Each structure stands twice: as structure tokens, then as C-alpha cells.
């Protein structure tokens, strides 16, 4: 079986790394499974891409499509145009896409129009918030894909409601958590740790990059002010490129918030694992904090990962700054819920996926 595996943006890399490792093990065990890795180039900064390949042991991609940044349509269009050429030149039995970024949707459309089957890893999750570009990517990808590897039974139900058959659905767990578990012994202190003399359990970690939180300067300033006033301890803020400009023009410079460049995977996991809590609008970070048992304050009104709230350590704070102040009080008083780990988030998801892939009749 020949597969093309797609990766484009930062949160894709920790999802594909364990799949590649599991394919390599299957090959050593004599299975006929070959993969070609395509990097769409959606993320191109070393700090958002190259460092993840190095730390997670991902082999160099066979091709980088060089899509780069742009509007939603520009970026999606560039990826589609370049991937169509690549797939025509290198036909395969199956295209495997992960997550919900523009690369996921763009490559799915291209593959299906070339009559190539598609498997979606992390299929079926829904925020039901059509203002998120990722929700549109999820809906389009899932309406076209042939096979779905899901992180929860809620995702299975979402897919069944739109007509997906049981035979297309595989609840396997979470490959992002495979990477987390596999790398816990390798995590390392970022340089900011000694620079500002951080103490374990006595700082927050902040990540923000959703257009709805960071693109509007007035809203972003209010958010920064509320975090700065409420935290009581240092807040380490690895600033995503999207957020950089608005952070640099804030008129009220935050006192507690310490900006740093985007961290590598091993540094970031070290920071969240040893923190008091995390404040975020990321999807993956909600999952990672749940598995690490670290309180997660999510600055969104909805989540496509409801198990991180119902089972894990995540709470949705939305846009209400009073709720944020209450959340800080709760964390600082040590009263946050303890949480548990969702079913099959056990570090062996990629192996399950590859076991299923080799048996697919394509
Ligand atoms: C993308 C994904 C989002 C994911 C996030 C993780 C979509 C629609 N969004 O959002 O789901 O959570 O990645 O990071 O696919 N930029 C750089 N260097 C880079 C890449 C981007 O400086 O290597 C800057 C550019 O100014 C660009 C902006 O960041 O315009 C946004 O990048 P883009 O890939 O469009 O979306 P993200 O916000 O990164």
C-alpha cells in the first residue's frame, strides 16, 4: 500500500510523527506499506516547523509545496494547485490528512477530485462555531474523506449524524498524545526559565493565536489587561507570529506577562508540565493539559474537544473577563478540578491506526 501523508502547520507535526514511526515498525515487520511525506509549507518559520521535525525525529519531507501565508482562499488555493501536481506525479492508494488546518482541507479536496481515497486522523470533532476557519476545514474534510480515525466517541456520533457508516469509523485515540507520552522523558527547560528564575508551580503559560482573540487590537488589549491584572504570578507567553504585531503595539505594557519567541516542542511541554496552569485558545493544548493534569483556562466560547472539559482539566471561560478573574482565583486557591485521561489517549494510537491501514481493502 502506498500512502501520502500530509503535514503543513505546527499542530500537524506532533500528530504525524508517531504515525511515521508506526509505519516504519510495520515495514520492519514485513508489512507492505510505503509512505511519502508532503509538507505543504503552510508554516515555514524554523520555529514553527523545522524544530519540530528535528525534535520529533520526523524524516525530511519528500517535497515542500511552499504554499506560505495568505488569505484563507490564497493559502488554500496555493496548496491545492501545488498538491494536485504532486499527487498526479506520485499517485498513491491513500492520502492521510491530520487535524483541521487549511492544508488538511485543501489536500483532501485535491485527492478526492483525483479519485484517491482519504483517511482523516482526528476526524469528526466539531465546535459548531462557523466563525472558526478550522470548523469549515473539518466539515469539508469530513464530508469527503473515506476513513476516519477518531479521538472520541463523540466524534463518531458527529460523523454518524451526517451519514458516515460504522465501517468507515475507527475510534483509536489521540496521536498528539502519543507524541506527548513518547517525549516526556526528553522535555527540557527553555532558556527563559533561568533568565527570569521561574519556580515550578508558580507561573502561568499563555498561548493565543485565534483570529477571534488576537486580530482585533481593542479586544486583544482588554484580554491582555485582564490576564496581567488577574494572574498574580508571572505569565510566560510564547508569542505566535500572528499575535506578534498586536502585542508589540499595546499601549499598556503588561507587567506580569513575559513574551518569548515560539518555543520548541520539548521546551513548551516542559513549561506547561511544570506550570500552575495554562491559559489558551489552542485546541491541542487543551488535550495536552488534560493528560498532564494541569488546569487549562480556555479563552473560547466553545470547544471541539468536549472530553477535555467533561473528563479532563479544561474549563471554557469564553470572552467573559469576570469568569477569567474567577478562574484565576480558583487556580490560585488550589481548587481546580483534578480531571482524568480520556479513553484510548494512551500513547498507542498510531500503532492502532497503522494496524487498521494495512488491512484496508483499497
Ligand atoms: C494555523 C491554523 C490553525 C492552527 C495554527 C497553529 C488554519 C486555518 N489555521 O493558524 O488552525 O491552530 O496554524 O499555529 O489552517 N506566519 C509566520 N510564519 C509562519 C507561518 C505563519 O510568520 O511560518 C504568520 C504570517 O504572518 C501569517 C500568520 O502567521 O499570515 C498566520 O499564519 P496561518 O498559517 O495563516 O495561520 P495560523 O494563525 O498560524
Coordinates of C-alpha atoms and ligand atoms in Angstrom, one line a residue:
X1 CA 0.0 0.0 0.0
X2 CA 1.3 3.5 -0.9
X3 CA 0.3 6.4 1.3
X4 CA 0.9 10.1 1.1
X5 CA 1.0 11.8 4.5
X6 CA 0.2 15.5 4.6
X7 CA 1.6 18.0 7.1
X8 CA 1.6 21.7 6.9
X9 CA 1.2 23.6 10.1
X10 CA 2.7 23.3 13.6
X11 CA -0.1 21.2 15.2
X12 CA 0.2 18.7 12.4
X13 CA 3.8 17.7 13.2
X14 CA 3.1 16.1 16.6
X15 CA 0.2 14.2 15.0
X16 CA 2.2 12.7 12.1
X17 CA 5.4 11.8 14.0
X18 CA 4.0 8.8 15.7
X19 CA 2.2 7.6 12.6
X20 CA 5.5 7.6 10.7
X21 CA 7.2 5.7 13.5
X22 CA 4.4 3.1 13.5
X23 CA 4.7 2.7 9.7
X24 CA 8.4 2.2 10.0
X25 CA 7.9 -0.5 12.6
X26 CA 5.2 -2.2 10.3
X27 CA 7.7 -2.1 7.4
X28 CA 10.4 -3.8 9.6
X29 CA 7.8 -6.4 10.4
X30 CA 7.4 -7.2 6.8
X31 CA 4.2 -5.2 6.0
X32 CA 3.8 -3.8 2.5
X33 CA 3.2 -0.1 3.5
X34 CA 5.1 2.8 2.0
X35 CA 4.7 6.5 2.7
X36 CA 5.6 9.7 1.1
X37 CA 5.6 12.8 3.3
X38 CA 4.3 16.1 1.8
X39 CA 4.9 19.3 3.6
X40 CA 2.6 22.0 2.2
X41 CA 4.7 24.8 3.5
X42 CA 1.7 26.5 5.3
X43 CA 4.1 27.1 8.2
X44 CA 7.6 27.9 7.1
X45 CA 9.4 29.6 10.0
X46 CA 12.0 27.3 11.6
X47 CA 10.4 27.9 15.0
X48 CA 7.0 26.7 13.7
X49 CA 8.3 23.8 11.5
X50 CA 11.9 22.7 11.3
X51 CA 12.5 22.5 15.0
X52 CA 9.5 20.1 15.3
X53 CA 10.9 17.8 12.6
X54 CA 14.3 17.7 14.5
X55 CA 12.9 17.1 18.0
X56 CA 10.2 14.6 16.9
X57 CA 12.6 12.7 14.6
X58 CA 10.4 13.3 11.5
X59 CA 12.3 12.5 8.3
X60 CA 12.6 15.3 5.8
X61 CA 9.6 15.6 3.6
X62 CA 9.9 14.3 0.1
X63 CA 8.6 17.6 -1.1
X64 CA 7.7 21.1 0.3
X65 CA 5.0 22.7 -1.7
X66 CA 6.0 26.2 -0.5
X67 CA 2.4 27.4 0.0
X68 CA 3.3 30.0 2.6
X69 CA 0.9 32.6 4.1
X70 CA -2.0 34.5 2.6
X71 CA -5.7 35.0 3.0
X72 CA -7.8 31.8 3.6
X73 CA -8.5 31.5 -0.1
X74 CA -5.0 32.3 -1.3
X75 CA -3.4 29.8 1.1
X76 CA -5.9 27.1 0.4
X77 CA -5.7 27.7 -3.4
X78 CA -1.9 27.6 -3.4
X79 CA -1.8 24.3 -1.5
X80 CA -4.4 22.8 -3.9
X81 CA -2.6 23.9 -7.0
X82 CA 0.7 22.5 -5.9
X83 CA -0.6 19.3 -4.3
X84 CA -2.6 18.4 -7.4
X85 CA 0.7 18.4 -9.4
X86 CA 2.4 16.4 -6.8
X87 CA -0.3 13.8 -6.5
X88 CA -0.6 13.4 -10.3
X89 CA 3.1 12.8 -10.5
X90 CA 3.1 10.5 -7.5
X91 CA -0.1 8.5 -7.4
X92 CA -0.9 6.6 -4.2
X93 CA -3.7 4.4 -2.8
X94 CA -4.5 6.6 0.1
X95 CA -3.9 10.2 1.3
X96 CA -3.7 10.6 5.1
X97 CA -4.6 14.0 6.5
X98 CA -4.5 15.1 10.1
X99 CA -6.2 17.8 12.2
X100 CA -8.1 20.8 10.8
X101 CA -5.8 23.3 9.3
X102 CA -6.1 24.7 5.7
X103 CA -3.6 22.1 4.4
X104 CA -5.9 19.3 5.7
X105 CA -8.9 20.6 3.8
X106 CA -7.0 21.6 0.6
X107 CA -5.3 18.3 0.2
X108 CA -8.5 16.3 0.9
X109 CA -10.3 18.2 -1.9
X110 CA -7.5 17.6 -4.3
X111 CA -7.2 13.9 -3.5
X112 CA -10.9 13.2 -3.9
X113 CA -11.0 15.0 -7.2
X114 CA -8.2 12.7 -8.4
X115 CA -10.2 9.7 -7.2
X116 CA -7.8 9.0 -4.4
X117 CA -9.1 7.7 -1.1
X118 CA -8.6 9.9 2.0
X119 CA -8.2 9.0 5.7
X120 CA -8.8 11.8 8.2
X121 CA -6.9 11.4 11.5
X122 CA -8.8 13.4 14.2
X123 CA -12.0 13.3 12.1
X124 CA -15.4 14.2 13.4
X125 CA -14.6 16.8 16.1
X126 CA -16.9 19.9 15.9
X127 CA -17.0 23.2 17.7
X128 CA -20.3 24.1 15.9
X129 CA -18.7 27.6 15.5
X130 CA -18.7 28.5 11.8
X131 CA -16.7 31.7 12.6
X132 CA -13.6 29.4 13.0
X133 CA -11.8 28.6 9.8
X134 CA -10.9 25.2 11.3
X135 CA -14.6 24.3 11.7
X136 CA -15.1 24.8 7.9
X137 CA -12.0 22.8 7.3
X138 CA -13.4 20.0 9.5
X139 CA -16.8 19.9 7.8
X140 CA -15.4 19.9 4.3
X141 CA -12.7 17.3 5.0
X142 CA -15.2 15.0 6.8
X143 CA -17.8 15.3 4.1
X144 CA -15.3 14.0 1.5
X145 CA -13.0 11.6 3.5
X146 CA -13.4 7.8 3.2
X147 CA -12.0 6.7 6.6
X148 CA -12.0 8.4 10.0
X149 CA -9.6 7.8 12.9
X150 CA -11.3 9.5 15.8
X151 CA -10.1 10.7 19.2
X152 CA -13.5 10.2 21.0
X153 CA -16.9 8.5 20.7
X154 CA -18.4 12.0 20.5
X155 CA -16.6 12.4 17.2
X156 CA -18.0 9.1 16.0
X157 CA -21.5 10.3 16.8
X158 CA -21.0 13.6 15.0
X159 CA -19.9 11.7 11.9
X160 CA -22.8 9.2 12.1
X161 CA -25.3 12.1 12.2
X162 CA -24.1 13.1 8.7
X163 CA -24.3 9.6 7.3
X164 CA -20.9 8.1 7.9
X165 CA -21.1 4.3 8.1
X166 CA -19.7 2.3 11.0
X167 CA -17.3 0.6 8.6
X168 CA -15.6 3.9 7.9
X169 CA -15.2 4.8 11.6
X170 CA -12.3 3.8 13.8
X171 CA -12.1 5.2 17.4
X172 CA -8.4 4.9 18.0
X173 CA -7.4 7.7 20.4
X174 CA -5.1 10.7 20.0
X175 CA -1.8 10.7 18.1
X176 CA -0.9 14.1 19.6
X177 CA -0.9 12.3 23.0
X178 CA 1.3 9.6 21.5
X179 CA 3.9 12.3 20.9
X180 CA 3.4 13.7 24.4
X181 CA 3.8 10.4 26.1
X182 CA 6.8 9.4 23.9
X183 CA 8.7 12.6 24.7
X184 CA 8.0 13.2 28.4
X185 CA 11.5 11.9 29.3
X186 CA 13.1 14.3 26.8
X187 CA 11.5 17.6 27.7
X188 CA 13.9 20.4 28.6
X189 CA 13.9 23.8 30.3
X190 CA 13.5 26.7 27.9
X191 CA 16.2 29.5 28.5
X192 CA 13.5 31.8 29.9
X193 CA 13.4 29.5 32.9
X194 CA 16.7 30.7 34.3
X195 CA 16.5 34.2 32.8
X196 CA 13.5 35.1 35.0
X197 CA 14.1 32.5 37.7
X198 CA 10.8 30.6 37.3
X199 CA 9.7 28.2 40.0
X200 CA 7.8 25.1 39.3
X201 CA 4.1 25.5 40.0
X202 CA 4.4 29.3 40.3
X203 CA 3.8 30.7 36.9
X204 CA 1.2 30.5 34.1
X205 CA 1.7 29.7 30.5
X206 CA -0.3 31.7 27.9
X207 CA -0.9 30.9 24.2
X208 CA -3.2 32.9 22.0
X209 CA -3.5 32.8 18.2
X210 CA -7.2 32.5 17.2
X211 CA -8.1 35.3 14.9
X212 CA -11.2 36.0 17.2
X213 CA -8.9 36.7 20.1
X214 CA -5.8 38.4 18.6
X215 CA -6.7 40.2 15.3
X216 CA -8.8 42.9 16.9
X217 CA -6.5 45.2 18.8
X218 CA -9.1 46.6 21.2
X219 CA -10.3 43.1 22.2
X220 CA -6.8 41.8 22.4
X221 CA -5.7 44.7 24.7
X222 CA -8.6 44.0 27.1
X223 CA -7.7 40.4 27.2
X224 CA -4.0 41.2 28.0
X225 CA -5.0 43.6 30.7
X226 CA -7.3 41.1 32.4
X227 CA -4.7 38.4 32.3
X228 CA -2.0 40.8 33.5
X229 CA -4.2 42.0 36.4
X230 CA -5.5 38.7 37.5
X231 CA -2.6 36.2 37.4
X232 CA -0.7 37.3 40.5
X233 CA 2.4 35.4 39.2
X234 CA 4.5 35.6 36.0
X235 CA 2.8 34.6 32.8
X236 CA 5.1 33.2 30.1
X237 CA 3.7 34.0 26.7
X238 CA 5.3 32.3 23.7
X239 CA 4.0 34.7 21.0
X240 CA 2.7 33.2 17.8
X241 CA 3.7 35.1 14.7
X242 CA 0.0 36.0 14.1
X243 CA -0.1 37.7 17.5
X244 CA 3.2 39.5 17.4
X245 CA 2.2 42.7 15.7
X246 CA -0.7 43.5 18.1
X247 CA 1.4 42.5 21.1
X248 CA 4.1 45.0 20.1
X249 CA 1.7 47.9 19.8
X250 CA -0.1 47.5 23.2
X251 CA -0.2 50.9 24.9
X252 CA -0.5 49.5 28.4
X253 CA 2.6 47.3 28.6
X254 CA 1.8 44.2 30.7
X255 CA 3.9 43.8 33.9
X256 CA 3.3 40.1 34.6
X257 CA 3.2 38.8 31.0
X258 CA 6.6 37.9 29.8
X259 CA 6.7 37.4 26.0
X260 CA 9.1 34.9 24.4
X261 CA 9.6 33.6 20.9
X262 CA 7.6 30.4 19.9
X263 CA 9.1 27.6 21.9
X264 CA 10.2 24.2 20.6
X265 CA 8.0 21.2 21.4
X266 CA 10.2 19.8 24.1
X267 CA 10.6 23.3 25.8
X268 CA 6.9 24.0 25.5
X269 CA 5.8 20.7 27.1
X270 CA 8.4 21.3 29.9
X271 CA 6.9 24.7 30.6
X272 CA 3.2 23.6 30.7
X273 CA 4.0 20.4 32.7
X274 CA 5.7 22.5 35.4
X275 CA 3.3 25.4 35.4
X276 CA 0.5 26.4 37.8
X277 CA -2.0 26.5 34.9
X278 CA -2.3 27.3 31.2
X279 CA -4.4 30.0 29.6
X280 CA -5.0 29.2 25.9
X281 CA -7.2 29.3 22.8
X282 CA -5.4 26.4 21.2
X283 CA -7.1 23.0 20.6
X284 CA -4.1 20.8 21.1
X285 CA -3.0 22.5 24.3
X286 CA -6.5 21.6 25.8
X287 CA -5.7 18.0 25.2
X288 CA -2.1 18.1 26.4
X289 CA -3.0 19.8 29.7
X290 CA -5.8 17.2 30.3
X291 CA -3.2 14.4 30.0
X292 CA -0.7 16.2 32.2
X293 CA -3.3 17.0 34.8
X294 CA -2.6 20.8 34.5
X295 CA -5.5 23.3 34.9
X296 CA -6.5 24.7 31.5
X297 CA -8.3 28.0 31.2
X298 CA -9.6 28.2 27.7
X299 CA -10.4 31.7 26.2
X300 CA -13.1 30.5 23.8
X301 CA -16.9 30.0 24.0
X302 CA -16.8 26.5 22.6
X303 CA -14.5 23.6 22.1
X304 CA -14.4 20.8 19.5
X305 CA -12.7 18.7 22.3
X306 CA -15.6 18.4 24.9
X307 CA -13.9 15.5 26.6
X308 CA -11.2 17.8 27.9
X309 CA -14.0 19.6 29.8
X310 CA -16.2 16.7 30.8
X311 CA -13.3 14.4 31.7
X312 CA -10.2 16.5 31.8
X313 CA -8.9 19.7 33.4
X314 CA -10.2 22.2 30.9
X315 CA -12.8 24.9 31.5
X316 CA -14.2 27.2 28.9
X317 CA -14.0 30.8 30.0
X318 CA -15.2 32.4 26.8
X319 CA -14.9 36.1 26.5
X320 CA -16.2 37.0 29.9
X321 CA -13.4 38.7 31.9
X322 CA -15.2 38.2 35.2
X323 CA -15.1 34.5 34.6
X324 CA -11.4 34.8 33.9
X325 CA -10.9 36.6 37.2
X326 CA -12.8 33.8 39.0
X327 CA -10.7 31.2 37.2
X328 CA -7.5 32.8 38.4
X329 CA -8.9 32.8 42.0
X330 CA -9.8 29.1 41.7
X331 CA -6.4 28.1 40.4
X332 CA -4.5 30.3 42.9
X333 CA -6.5 28.8 45.8
X334 CA -5.7 25.3 44.5
X335 CA -9.4 24.5 43.9
X336 CA -9.3 23.5 40.2
X337 CA -10.8 20.1 39.2
X338 CA -8.4 17.2 39.0
X339 CA -9.6 15.5 35.9
X340 CA -8.9 12.2 34.3
X341 CA -7.5 10.9 31.0
X342 CA -9.9 10.2 28.1
X343 CA -10.3 6.7 26.8
X344 CA -7.5 5.4 24.5
X345 CA -5.3 8.5 25.0
X346 CA -2.7 6.1 26.0
X347 CA 0.3 6.6 23.6
X348 CA -0.6 3.7 21.3
X349 CA -2.9 5.4 18.9
X350 CA -0.6 5.5 15.9
X351 CA 0.0 1.7 16.2
X352 CA -3.7 1.1 16.1
X353 CA -4.1 3.4 13.0
X354 CA -1.3 1.5 11.1
X355 CA -2.7 -1.9 12.1
X356 CA -6.0 -0.8 10.5
X357 CA -4.4 0.8 7.5
X358 CA -2.6 -2.3 6.4
X359 CA -5.9 -4.3 6.5
X360 CA -7.9 -1.7 4.4
X361 CA -9.1 -3.0 1.1
X362 CA -8.4 0.0 -1.1
Ligands
LIG1 C1 -2.8 27.9 11.6 C2 -4.1 27.1 11.6 C3 -4.6 26.9 13.0 C4 -3.5 26.4 13.9 C5 -2.3 27.3 13.8 C6 -1.2 26.8 14.7 C7 -5.6 27.3 9.7 C8 -6.8 28.0 9.2 N1 -5.1 27.8 10.8 O1 -3.1 29.2 12.1 O2 -5.7 26.0 13.0 O3 -4.0 26.3 15.2 O4 -1.9 27.3 12.5 O5 -0.1 27.6 14.6 O6 -5.1 26.5 9.0 N2 3.3 33.2 10.0 C9 4.7 33.4 10.1 N3 5.4 32.3 10.0 C10 5.0 31.0 9.6 C11 3.6 30.9 9.4 C12 2.8 32.0 9.6 O7 5.2 34.4 10.4 O8 5.7 30.1 9.5 C13 2.4 34.4 10.2 C14 2.1 35.0 8.9 O9 2.0 36.4 9.1 C15 0.6 34.5 8.6 C16 0.1 34.3 10.1 O10 1.3 34.0 10.8 O11 -0.1 35.4 7.9 C17 -0.9 33.3 10.2 O12 -0.5 32.0 9.7 P1 -1.5 31.0 9.1 O13 -0.9 29.7 8.7 O14 -2.4 31.7 8.1 O15 -2.5 30.7 10.3 P2 -2.2 30.5 11.8 O16 -2.7 31.6 12.6 O17 -0.8 30.1 12.0

